[in-house]
Amino acid sequence: MSAIAVTHARVARSEWIKLRTVRSTVLTYLFAIAALGGSGLLVAISALERWESMSPSERAGVRIHEYVLAGDDLAFLALGVVGVIAVTGEYTTGMVRATLAAVPARLPVLWAKLAVLCATTFALMLPTSLVTYLVGDAIMSQRWEERLTDPGVLRVVVGTAVVATLVCALGVVLGFLLRSTAGAIATLFAILIVLPMTLGQFVPEIAPYLPSSAMLSFITVSPEEDMLAAWPGLALFAGYVAVAIGGAAARLKRRDA
Amino acid sequence: MITVEQLTKRYGEKTAVDSLTFTVRPGAVTGFLGPNGAGKSTTMRMIAGLDAPTAGSARVNGHAYADHPAPLTEVGLLLEARAVHTGRSARNHLLALAATHGIGRRRVEEVIELTGLGAVAGRRAGGFSLGMGQRLGIASALLGDPAALILDEPVNGLDPEGVRWVRELLRGLAAEGRTVFLSSHLMSEMALTADHLIVVGRGRLIADLPVAELTERTARDLVRVRTPDAEELTARLLGPGVAVTAAAPGLLEVRGATSAEIGAAAARHGLVLHELTPQRASLEEAFMELTRDAVEYRAGGDGAGGAAGLARDGAGAARAEDAAGAHDAAGAAAGAEAVAA
């Protein structure tokens, strides 16, 4: 055991303890897993049941991964909320003062929270996404055909976990920027849901560059004409998150706790 | 050692802390005293690097708080507002804080035992009583076995037994050579706990002196006499420089004569005395005297302001109650005053 002092690894360990020991974050993680896995199973079974009543063109239009991963939006929102409450829970209870008194350099807390939440989210959502796809595919392959190895499918399945991780990071950052649970969740939902429905509808020129469209590009096997391609989409969404991280770092460093 | 130099904090137009300069020395308990809103909490937050000063600086053991590689071993901090996530158990809260410094589980269990939280350490901190919350705050402050402690209103919400426990703990920590700096708006508590006082009002330094000196500075020359022969004793005592006030039937307050002189006078004239008590100035009165101009929110009419709640608090020791009683009696007797010209 080395000398008693603050290190990045120790701050990360502290954040890992914090994440595990609050019921709300644990429950929200479980909700995200259930949202992706549960709705995947439900949609797969329902599609199979409706096969008889579908028209030939409907049958031909079904893509297994689109059906099976239909719960991704709900899971993303839940994971964004996990990111938010992991931070705002500290601000609203006053815990943040104890945290920042222990780590007065402050920025290590931001890095540690991002690292721990991103690692946890990816570690939970990658298997969830994979298992959901494989189970759903096994059910639906009675009528349709698609493989994980088909072009773009593996990218979408893994990409679902990648996007989930980035949305969680966005939640963390919004938490540090706004400090209030309601404000940060409202902003998160506005970015992911309201913006594409309003600005995206009425100013179609910028629609592909909105965060929600950019992330959608990466989890679509073949993005439409009016969308960015998969990898540029991911890069842009990650860029948005990175800019927000920069803002959060500046704010955390400067403002009174 | 905590050194504060020209420390200033402004929020827009309002100056919360105004060019404060003082030093808190190790080996003693230093009280940080002032009415509510005097800038005590803001000063403490600036010392701990949580709030940035508008001007000036604060150093702990020679360095800015944030420059210490292991701040929890330098300063233990208890802030007025609870700094605990309500959804986490006390033990997990301490484990999470300890983890940032690589402090082991054994030390966490030690501070849990030390603060008497053993039975509730597994429960969520949100369900804690105010007193348990304060104990958890003290446990967090002691986690790093720090050389200095900064405690904002540590006895707030504690029962009398808890108050005594905190007092003895702090005195013990100071005796070990640590720096102990605690704020309070309760003079009575300071009288029992602190060796040295730093008094602030409206963000400004009002006094920086040993407790004993404060008492001396405002010492009064007043003797309380209980006697069935009040009228005759009054007549015998009155003379140049001596004032006698009938505080209540059979109770006199004498100024300008020592208890020895009063006792001798009574004996000379064969008068019965039931009580003969020299009144020492209470620290509460000294405090009110010092902060009279600096009290921000005055309580309705009594002019005591932030210190008004003093005697009602569980911490109010016999001395404080005494002082309040003397006050009341003096007020009630205003009509029955007999003063020699």
PDB file of C-alpha atoms in Angstrom, chain A residues 87-88 91 96 100 104-107 109-111 172-180 183-184 187 242-257, chain B residues 49-52:
ATOM      1  CA  VAL A  87     -23.733  14.089 -10.603  1.00  0.00           C
ATOM      2  CA  THR A  88     -26.804  16.083  -9.576  1.00  0.00           C
ATOM      3  CA  TYR A  91     -25.133  18.698  -5.856  1.00  0.00           C
ATOM      4  CA  VAL A  96     -20.325  17.432  -3.700  1.00  0.00           C
ATOM      5  CA  LEU A 100     -14.442  18.396  -3.705  1.00  0.00           C
ATOM      6  CA  PRO A 104      -9.657  19.904  -4.354  1.00  0.00           C
ATOM      7  CA  ALA A 105      -8.089  19.710  -7.823  1.00  0.00           C
ATOM      8  CA  ARG A 106     -11.706  19.002  -8.905  1.00  0.00           C
ATOM      9  CA  LEU A 107     -11.054  17.889 -12.490  1.00  0.00           C
ATOM     10  CA  VAL A 109     -13.651  14.025 -10.135  1.00  0.00           C
ATOM     11  CA  LEU A 110     -15.012  14.810 -13.609  1.00  0.00           C
ATOM     12  CA  TRP A 111     -12.583  12.408 -15.308  1.00  0.00           C
ATOM     13  CA  VAL A 172     -22.768  13.389 -16.649  1.00  0.00           C
ATOM     14  CA  VAL A 173     -21.683  16.560 -18.392  1.00  0.00           C
ATOM     15  CA  LEU A 174     -25.149  18.130 -18.254  1.00  0.00           C
ATOM     16  CA  GLY A 175     -25.213  17.296 -14.558  1.00  0.00           C
ATOM     17  CA  PHE A 176     -21.992  19.230 -13.951  1.00  0.00           C
ATOM     18  CA  LEU A 177     -23.149  22.121 -16.139  1.00  0.00           C
ATOM     19  CA  LEU A 178     -26.628  22.545 -14.647  1.00  0.00           C
ATOM     20  CA  ARG A 179     -26.302  20.950 -11.167  1.00  0.00           C
ATOM     21  CA  SER A 180     -30.059  20.409 -10.978  1.00  0.00           C
ATOM     22  CA  GLY A 183     -32.853  20.950 -15.415  1.00  0.00           C
ATOM     23  CA  ALA A 184     -30.293  18.440 -16.650  1.00  0.00           C
ATOM     24  CA  THR A 187     -32.062  19.484 -21.319  1.00  0.00           C
ATOM     25  CA  ALA A 242     -16.348  16.357 -26.140  1.00  0.00           C
ATOM     26  CA  VAL A 243     -17.250  20.053 -26.440  1.00  0.00           C
ATOM     27  CA  ALA A 244     -19.757  19.675 -23.620  1.00  0.00           C
ATOM     28  CA  ILE A 245     -17.088  17.936 -21.499  1.00  0.00           C
ATOM     29  CA  GLY A 246     -14.819  20.929 -22.050  1.00  0.00           C
ATOM     30  CA  GLY A 247     -17.571  23.282 -20.886  1.00  0.00           C
ATOM     31  CA  ALA A 248     -18.258  21.175 -17.819  1.00  0.00           C
ATOM     32  CA  ALA A 249     -14.551  21.068 -16.934  1.00  0.00           C
ATOM     33  CA  ALA A 250     -14.259  24.853 -17.150  1.00  0.00           C
ATOM     34  CA  ARG A 251     -17.369  25.339 -15.051  1.00  0.00           C
ATOM     35  CA  LEU A 252     -16.367  22.782 -12.411  1.00  0.00           C
ATOM     36  CA  LYS A 253     -12.914  24.332 -12.068  1.00  0.00           C
ATOM     37  CA  ARG A 254     -14.111  27.928 -11.762  1.00  0.00           C
ATOM     38  CA  ARG A 255     -17.403  27.991  -9.929  1.00  0.00           C
ATOM     39  CA  ASP A 256     -17.894  27.910  -6.184  1.00  0.00           C
ATOM     40  CA  ALA A 257     -19.074  24.534  -4.967  1.00  0.00           C
TER      41      ALA A 257
ATOM     42  CA  GLY B  49     -10.995  25.766  -1.366  1.00  0.00           C
ATOM     43  CA  LEU B  50     -14.707  25.253  -2.049  1.00  0.00           C
ATOM     44  CA  ASP B  51     -15.355  28.938  -2.723  1.00  0.00           C
ATOM     45  CA  ALA B  52     -12.833  31.145  -4.466  1.00  0.00           C
TER      46      ALA B  52
END
